[in-house]
JSON list of C-alpha atoms in Angstrom, two decimals:
[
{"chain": "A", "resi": 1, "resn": "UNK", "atom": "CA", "xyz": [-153.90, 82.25, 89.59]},
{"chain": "A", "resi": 2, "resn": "UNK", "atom": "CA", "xyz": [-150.64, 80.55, 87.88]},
{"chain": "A", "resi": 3, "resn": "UNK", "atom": "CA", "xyz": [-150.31, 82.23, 84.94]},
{"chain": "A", "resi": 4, "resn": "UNK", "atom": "CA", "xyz": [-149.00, 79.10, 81.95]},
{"chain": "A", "resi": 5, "resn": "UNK", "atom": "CA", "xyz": [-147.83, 79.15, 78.68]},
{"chain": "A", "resi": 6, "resn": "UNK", "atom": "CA", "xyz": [-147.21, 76.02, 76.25]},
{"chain": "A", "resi": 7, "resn": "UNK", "atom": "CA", "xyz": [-144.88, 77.06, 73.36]},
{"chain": "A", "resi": 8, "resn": "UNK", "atom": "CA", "xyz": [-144.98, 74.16, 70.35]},
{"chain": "A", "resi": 9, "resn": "UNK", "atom": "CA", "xyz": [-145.94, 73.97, 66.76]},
{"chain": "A", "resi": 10, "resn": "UNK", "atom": "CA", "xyz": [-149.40, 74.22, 65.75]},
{"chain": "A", "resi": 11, "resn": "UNK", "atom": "CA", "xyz": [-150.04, 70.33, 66.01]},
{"chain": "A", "resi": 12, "resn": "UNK", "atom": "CA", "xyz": [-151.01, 68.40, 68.43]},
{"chain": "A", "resi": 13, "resn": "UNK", "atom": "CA", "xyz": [-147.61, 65.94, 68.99]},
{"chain": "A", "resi": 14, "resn": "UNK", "atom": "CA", "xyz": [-145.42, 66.17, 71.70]},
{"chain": "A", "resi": 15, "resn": "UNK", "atom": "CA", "xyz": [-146.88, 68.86, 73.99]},
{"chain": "A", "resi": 16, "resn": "UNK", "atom": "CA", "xyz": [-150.44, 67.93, 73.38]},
{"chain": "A", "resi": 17, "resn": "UNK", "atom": "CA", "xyz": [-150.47, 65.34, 76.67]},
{"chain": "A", "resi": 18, "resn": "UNK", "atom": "CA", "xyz": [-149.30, 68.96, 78.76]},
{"chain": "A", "resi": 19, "resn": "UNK", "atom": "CA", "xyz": [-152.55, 70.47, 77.28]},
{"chain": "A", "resi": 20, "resn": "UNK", "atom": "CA", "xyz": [-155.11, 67.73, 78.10]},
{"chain": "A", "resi": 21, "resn": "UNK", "atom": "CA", "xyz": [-153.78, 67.82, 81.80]},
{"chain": "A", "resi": 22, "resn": "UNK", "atom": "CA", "xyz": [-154.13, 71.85, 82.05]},
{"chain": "A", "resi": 23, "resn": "UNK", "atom": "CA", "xyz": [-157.99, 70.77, 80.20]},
{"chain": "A", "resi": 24, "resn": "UNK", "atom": "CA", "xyz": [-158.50, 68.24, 82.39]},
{"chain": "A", "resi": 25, "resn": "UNK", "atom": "CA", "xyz": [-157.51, 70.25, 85.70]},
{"chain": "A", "resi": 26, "resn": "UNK", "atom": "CA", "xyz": [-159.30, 73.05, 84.01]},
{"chain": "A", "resi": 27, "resn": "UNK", "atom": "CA", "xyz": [-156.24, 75.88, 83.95]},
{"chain": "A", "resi": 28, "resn": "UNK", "atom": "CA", "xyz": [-156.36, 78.46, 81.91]},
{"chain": "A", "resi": 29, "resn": "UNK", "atom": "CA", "xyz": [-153.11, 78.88, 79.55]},
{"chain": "A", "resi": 30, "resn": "UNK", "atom": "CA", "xyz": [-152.08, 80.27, 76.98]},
{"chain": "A", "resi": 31, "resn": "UNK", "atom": "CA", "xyz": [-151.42, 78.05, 73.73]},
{"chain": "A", "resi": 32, "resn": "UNK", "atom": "CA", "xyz": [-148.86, 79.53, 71.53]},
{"chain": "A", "resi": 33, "resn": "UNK", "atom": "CA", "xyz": [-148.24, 77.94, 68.12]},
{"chain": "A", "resi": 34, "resn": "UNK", "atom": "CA", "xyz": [-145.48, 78.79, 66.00]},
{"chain": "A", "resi": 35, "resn": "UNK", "atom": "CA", "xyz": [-145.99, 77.71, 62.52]},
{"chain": "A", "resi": 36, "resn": "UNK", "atom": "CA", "xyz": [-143.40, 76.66, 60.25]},
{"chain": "A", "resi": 37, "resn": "UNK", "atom": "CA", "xyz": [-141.96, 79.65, 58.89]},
{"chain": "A", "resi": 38, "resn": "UNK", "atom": "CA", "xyz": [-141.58, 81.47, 62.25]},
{"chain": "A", "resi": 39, "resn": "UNK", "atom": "CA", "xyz": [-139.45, 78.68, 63.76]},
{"chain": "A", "resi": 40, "resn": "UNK", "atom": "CA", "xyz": [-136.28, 79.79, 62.22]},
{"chain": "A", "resi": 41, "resn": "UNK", "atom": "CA", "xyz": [-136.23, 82.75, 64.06]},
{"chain": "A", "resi": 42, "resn": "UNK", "atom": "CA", "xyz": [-137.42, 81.63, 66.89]},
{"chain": "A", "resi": 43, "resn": "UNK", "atom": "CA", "xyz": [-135.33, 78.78, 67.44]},
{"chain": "A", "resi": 44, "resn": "UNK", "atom": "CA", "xyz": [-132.62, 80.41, 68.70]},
{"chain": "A", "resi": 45, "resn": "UNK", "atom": "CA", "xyz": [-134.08, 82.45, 70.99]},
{"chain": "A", "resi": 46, "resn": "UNK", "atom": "CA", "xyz": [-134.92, 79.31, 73.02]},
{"chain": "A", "resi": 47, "resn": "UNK", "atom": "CA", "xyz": [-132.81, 77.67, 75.93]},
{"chain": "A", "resi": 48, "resn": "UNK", "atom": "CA", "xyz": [-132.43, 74.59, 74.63]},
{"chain": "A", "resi": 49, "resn": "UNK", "atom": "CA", "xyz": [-133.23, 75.34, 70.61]},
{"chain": "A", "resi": 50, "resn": "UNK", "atom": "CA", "xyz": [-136.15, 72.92, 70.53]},
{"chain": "A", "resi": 51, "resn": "UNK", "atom": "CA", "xyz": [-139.79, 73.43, 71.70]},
{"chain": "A", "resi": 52, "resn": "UNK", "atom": "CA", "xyz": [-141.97, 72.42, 73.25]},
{"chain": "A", "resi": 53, "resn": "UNK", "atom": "CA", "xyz": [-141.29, 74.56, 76.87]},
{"chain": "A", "resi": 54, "resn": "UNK", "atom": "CA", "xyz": [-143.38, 75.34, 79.31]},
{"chain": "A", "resi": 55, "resn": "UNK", "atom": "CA", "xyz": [-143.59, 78.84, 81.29]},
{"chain": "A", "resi": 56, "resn": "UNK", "atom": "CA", "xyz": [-145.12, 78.54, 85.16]},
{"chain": "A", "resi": 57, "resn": "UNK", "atom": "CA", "xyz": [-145.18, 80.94, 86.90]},
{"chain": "A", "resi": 58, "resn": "UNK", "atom": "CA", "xyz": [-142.46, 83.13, 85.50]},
{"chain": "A", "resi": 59, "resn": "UNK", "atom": "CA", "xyz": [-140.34, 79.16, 85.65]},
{"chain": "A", "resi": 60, "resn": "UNK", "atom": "CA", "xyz": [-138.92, 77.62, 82.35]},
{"chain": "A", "resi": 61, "resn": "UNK", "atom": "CA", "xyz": [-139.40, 73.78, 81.93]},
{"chain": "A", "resi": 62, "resn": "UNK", "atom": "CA", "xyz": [-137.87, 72.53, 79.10]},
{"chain": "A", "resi": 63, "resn": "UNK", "atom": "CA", "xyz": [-138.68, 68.87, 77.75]},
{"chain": "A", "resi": 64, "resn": "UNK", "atom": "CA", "xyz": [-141.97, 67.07, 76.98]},
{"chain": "A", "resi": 65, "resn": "UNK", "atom": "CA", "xyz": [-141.73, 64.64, 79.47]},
{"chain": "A", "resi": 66, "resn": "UNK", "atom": "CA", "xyz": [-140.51, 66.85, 82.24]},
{"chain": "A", "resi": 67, "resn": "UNK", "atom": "CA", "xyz": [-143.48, 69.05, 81.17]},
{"chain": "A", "resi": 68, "resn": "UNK", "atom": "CA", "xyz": [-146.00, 66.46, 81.62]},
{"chain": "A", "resi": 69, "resn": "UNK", "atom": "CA", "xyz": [-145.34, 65.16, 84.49]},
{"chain": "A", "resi": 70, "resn": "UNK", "atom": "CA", "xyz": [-144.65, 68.79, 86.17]},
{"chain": "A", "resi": 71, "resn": "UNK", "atom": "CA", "xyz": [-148.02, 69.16, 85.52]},
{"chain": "A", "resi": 72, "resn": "UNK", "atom": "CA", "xyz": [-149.37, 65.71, 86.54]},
{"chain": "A", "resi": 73, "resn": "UNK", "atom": "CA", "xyz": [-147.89, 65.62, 89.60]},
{"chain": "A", "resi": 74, "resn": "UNK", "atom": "CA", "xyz": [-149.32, 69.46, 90.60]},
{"chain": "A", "resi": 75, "resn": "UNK", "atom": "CA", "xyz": [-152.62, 68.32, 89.65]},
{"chain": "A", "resi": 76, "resn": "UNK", "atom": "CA", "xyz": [-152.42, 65.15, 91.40]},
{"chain": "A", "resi": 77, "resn": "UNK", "atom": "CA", "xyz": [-152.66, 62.73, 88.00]},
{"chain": "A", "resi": 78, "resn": "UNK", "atom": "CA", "xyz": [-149.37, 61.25, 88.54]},
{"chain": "A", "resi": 79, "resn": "UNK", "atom": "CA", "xyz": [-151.02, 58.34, 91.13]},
{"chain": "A", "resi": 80, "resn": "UNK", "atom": "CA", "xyz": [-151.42, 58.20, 94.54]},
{"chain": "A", "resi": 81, "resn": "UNK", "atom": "CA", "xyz": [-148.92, 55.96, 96.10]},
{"chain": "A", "resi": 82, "resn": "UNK", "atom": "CA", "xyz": [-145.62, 54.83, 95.19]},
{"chain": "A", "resi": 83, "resn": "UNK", "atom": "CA", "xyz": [-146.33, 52.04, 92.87]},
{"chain": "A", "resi": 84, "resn": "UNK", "atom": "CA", "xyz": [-149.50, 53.72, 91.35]},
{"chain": "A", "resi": 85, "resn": "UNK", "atom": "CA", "xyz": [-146.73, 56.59, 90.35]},
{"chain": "A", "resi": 86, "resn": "UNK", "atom": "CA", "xyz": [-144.63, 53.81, 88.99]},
{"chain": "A", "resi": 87, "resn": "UNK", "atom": "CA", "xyz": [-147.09, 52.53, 86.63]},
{"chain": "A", "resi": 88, "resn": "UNK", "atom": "CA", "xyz": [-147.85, 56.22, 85.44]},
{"chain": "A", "resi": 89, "resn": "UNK", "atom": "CA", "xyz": [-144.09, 56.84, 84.96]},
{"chain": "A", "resi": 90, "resn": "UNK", "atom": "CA", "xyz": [-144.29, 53.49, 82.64]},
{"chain": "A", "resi": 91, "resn": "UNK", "atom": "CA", "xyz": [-146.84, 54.19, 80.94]},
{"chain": "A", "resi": 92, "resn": "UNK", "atom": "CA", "xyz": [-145.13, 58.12, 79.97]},
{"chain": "A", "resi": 93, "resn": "UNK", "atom": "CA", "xyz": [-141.72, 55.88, 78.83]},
{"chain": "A", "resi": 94, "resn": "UNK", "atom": "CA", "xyz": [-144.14, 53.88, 76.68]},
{"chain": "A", "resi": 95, "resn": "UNK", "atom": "CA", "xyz": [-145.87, 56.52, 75.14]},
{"chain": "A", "resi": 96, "resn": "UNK", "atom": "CA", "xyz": [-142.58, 57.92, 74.50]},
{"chain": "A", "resi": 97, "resn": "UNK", "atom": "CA", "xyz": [-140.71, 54.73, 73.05]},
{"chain": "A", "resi": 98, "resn": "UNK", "atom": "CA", "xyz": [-143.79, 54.99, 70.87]},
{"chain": "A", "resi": 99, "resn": "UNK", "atom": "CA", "xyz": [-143.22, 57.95, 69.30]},
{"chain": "A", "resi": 100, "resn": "UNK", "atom": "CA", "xyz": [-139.62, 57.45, 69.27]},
{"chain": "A", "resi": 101, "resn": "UNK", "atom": "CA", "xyz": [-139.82, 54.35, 66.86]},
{"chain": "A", "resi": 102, "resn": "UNK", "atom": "CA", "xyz": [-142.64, 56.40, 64.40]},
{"chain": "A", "resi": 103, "resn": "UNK", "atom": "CA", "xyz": [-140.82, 59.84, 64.20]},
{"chain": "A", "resi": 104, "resn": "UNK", "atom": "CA", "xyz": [-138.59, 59.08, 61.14]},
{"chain": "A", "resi": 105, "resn": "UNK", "atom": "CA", "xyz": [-141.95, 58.07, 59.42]},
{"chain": "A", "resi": 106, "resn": "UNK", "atom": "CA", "xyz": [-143.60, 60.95, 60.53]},
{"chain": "A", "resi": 107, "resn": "UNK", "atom": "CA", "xyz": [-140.72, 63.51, 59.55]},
{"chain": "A", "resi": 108, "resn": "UNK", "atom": "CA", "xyz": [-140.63, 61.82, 56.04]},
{"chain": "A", "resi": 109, "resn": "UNK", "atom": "CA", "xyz": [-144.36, 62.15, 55.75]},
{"chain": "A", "resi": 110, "resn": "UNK", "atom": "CA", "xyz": [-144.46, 65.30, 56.81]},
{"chain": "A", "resi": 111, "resn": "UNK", "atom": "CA", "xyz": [-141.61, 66.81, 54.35]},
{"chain": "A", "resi": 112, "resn": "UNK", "atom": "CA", "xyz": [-139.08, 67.30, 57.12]},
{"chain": "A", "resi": 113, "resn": "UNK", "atom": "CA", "xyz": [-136.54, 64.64, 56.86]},
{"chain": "A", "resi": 114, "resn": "UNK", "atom": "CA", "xyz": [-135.23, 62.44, 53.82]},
{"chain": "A", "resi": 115, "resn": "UNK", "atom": "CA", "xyz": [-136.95, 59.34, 53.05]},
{"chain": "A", "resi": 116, "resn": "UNK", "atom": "CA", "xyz": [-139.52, 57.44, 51.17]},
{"chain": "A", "resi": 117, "resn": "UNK", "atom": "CA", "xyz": [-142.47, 57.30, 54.21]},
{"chain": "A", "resi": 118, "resn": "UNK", "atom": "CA", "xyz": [-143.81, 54.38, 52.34]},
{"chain": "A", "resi": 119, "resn": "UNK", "atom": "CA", "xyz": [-140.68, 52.24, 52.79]},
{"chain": "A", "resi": 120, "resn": "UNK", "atom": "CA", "xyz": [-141.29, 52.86, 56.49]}
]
């Protein structure tokens, strides 16, 4: 059995599509959430300095995106042809474009970045 680990904060955000694929394909993994006031410390003991990362199988994967569709394609969600993998590819870049454009909302909401989240 692989033996998985998804590092992010304790929210859902941008590693939560990696966990409803290991749900969905139903792998056991282990889901470690660092809070707030353990990221300082741990940020710098991480390859790239930002989570989330996945561990597979003793292999690092770094990135959301690369994360989820790691996992999609090994668990055969990322289509079944060509094209069908096309339209599953778009539908990641929209999903990400998406969260791109809400982010500095989000971070201003949240406390994290300057900003009046209203003005938004």
């Amino acid at each position: 059995m692989s033996k998985v680990k998804i590092f992010y904060f304790d929210a859902r955000g941008l590693a939560e599509p990696s966990r409803l694929i290991l749900h969905f394909a139903n792998i056991e993994f282990e889901d470690i959430r660092i809070n707030n006031e353990e990221w300082p410390a741990i940020k710098s003991t991480t390859k790239t300095g930002k989570i989330p990362y996945l561990e597979f199988d003793g292999h690092l994967i770094v990135e959301s995106y690369a994360m989820h569709r790691f996992l999609a394609r090994k668990y055969g969600l990322a289509g079944k042809d060509e094209f069908e993998q096309a339209k599953v590819d778009g539908i990641a870049d929209i999903a990400k474009d998406f969260y791109k454009s809400v982010a500095p909302w989000m971070y201003a909401l949240l406390g994290y970045a300057p900003g009046n989240h209203a003005s938004f």
